[in-house]
Amino acid sequence: MLRVGFAQLEPKIMEAETNLAGAEEAIASARESNVDILVLPELANSGYVFESGDEVEAMSEVIPDGPFSRILQRGSSSGMMIVSGICERFGHVFSNSAAAFCDGEHAITYRKVHLFDRENHWFEAGDSKPPVFDYRDARFGLMVCFDWIFPEMARILAIDGAQIILHPANLVLPYCQEAMITRSIENRVFTLTSNRVGLERGIQFSGKSQVTSPKGEVLVRANSSGTSIDWVDIDLSLADDKMITKRNHVLKDRKPEMYGRLIDPS
Ligand code: ACM
């Protein structure tokens, strides 16, 4: 059994110190509640609605040496996994990334593949598959926000063995929380979406961070406004049962020979 939780936060654009303090507070509170796996929203160090490349650069940091990463790394050192969205700088490139820190170590960074709207102005899209990695005998997949609308992403994570998809988000469109229930059902996996709240430079974010089960149950869901920390105790191995009925296996019953067009770029 693992206690998996989210910190539904309200990062402030261009206020690095405020965002650091918010993350520190969330981590301390999760630790007091013995949360094993804590997920923070997308771009939790920077805020979301950038107006210039200079703003992106000013709020970006190197993973794992930047100040926000160090807070996450230190926070995870008491036997915890912490995942957060980070405005990342590597070389001259900026990326909308998610990084995982486990037991005081930087475990993995994933760079968002599907950029949403004006993110295309600021960030380079990731060119690597979303990762699946192990921690405490369970298997975790990572994707970031708008990746949700491409069902191939959740599918490849499930095929690669993820039992739960950890999903930092800054959701703007109203569909995702319900769609993640479907992602759970169609892959028989848990999902955890950690969303942000608040109105930033005219953009409203929708909250309702949640954890869903392989059967499509919403195990916990936050409100659409207000910051909060919530968690649920789950046995992630339940996601290893891929049988929908006695005779239907959600992955083995696929007919890949019918789906060639899915990977045809034209
Ligand atoms: C989004 O991908 N942040 C909407």
XYZ file of C-alpha atoms and ligand atoms in Angstrom, residues 42-43 48 96 112 114-117 119 144-148 168-173 205, ligand 1:
26
model
C 3.019 21.775 -13.965
C 5.435 24.755 -13.972
C 2.215 29.607 -16.500
C 8.165 22.401 -19.804
C 6.584 17.662 -22.261
C 2.694 18.018 -26.633
C 2.900 21.761 -26.063
C -0.367 23.646 -25.565
C -1.156 26.861 -27.415
C 3.725 27.182 -24.918
C 2.500 16.593 -18.411
C -0.852 18.343 -18.782
C -1.897 18.549 -22.483
C -0.300 15.148 -23.142
C -3.649 13.857 -21.802
C 1.389 17.514 -13.254
C -1.014 19.941 -14.938
C -2.111 23.559 -15.419
C -5.505 22.799 -16.937
C -7.361 25.395 -18.948
C -9.836 23.370 -21.060
C -7.150 27.255 -14.063
C -1.661 22.760 -20.588
O -1.113 21.855 -21.217
N -1.048 23.380 -19.617
C -3.029 23.166 -20.894
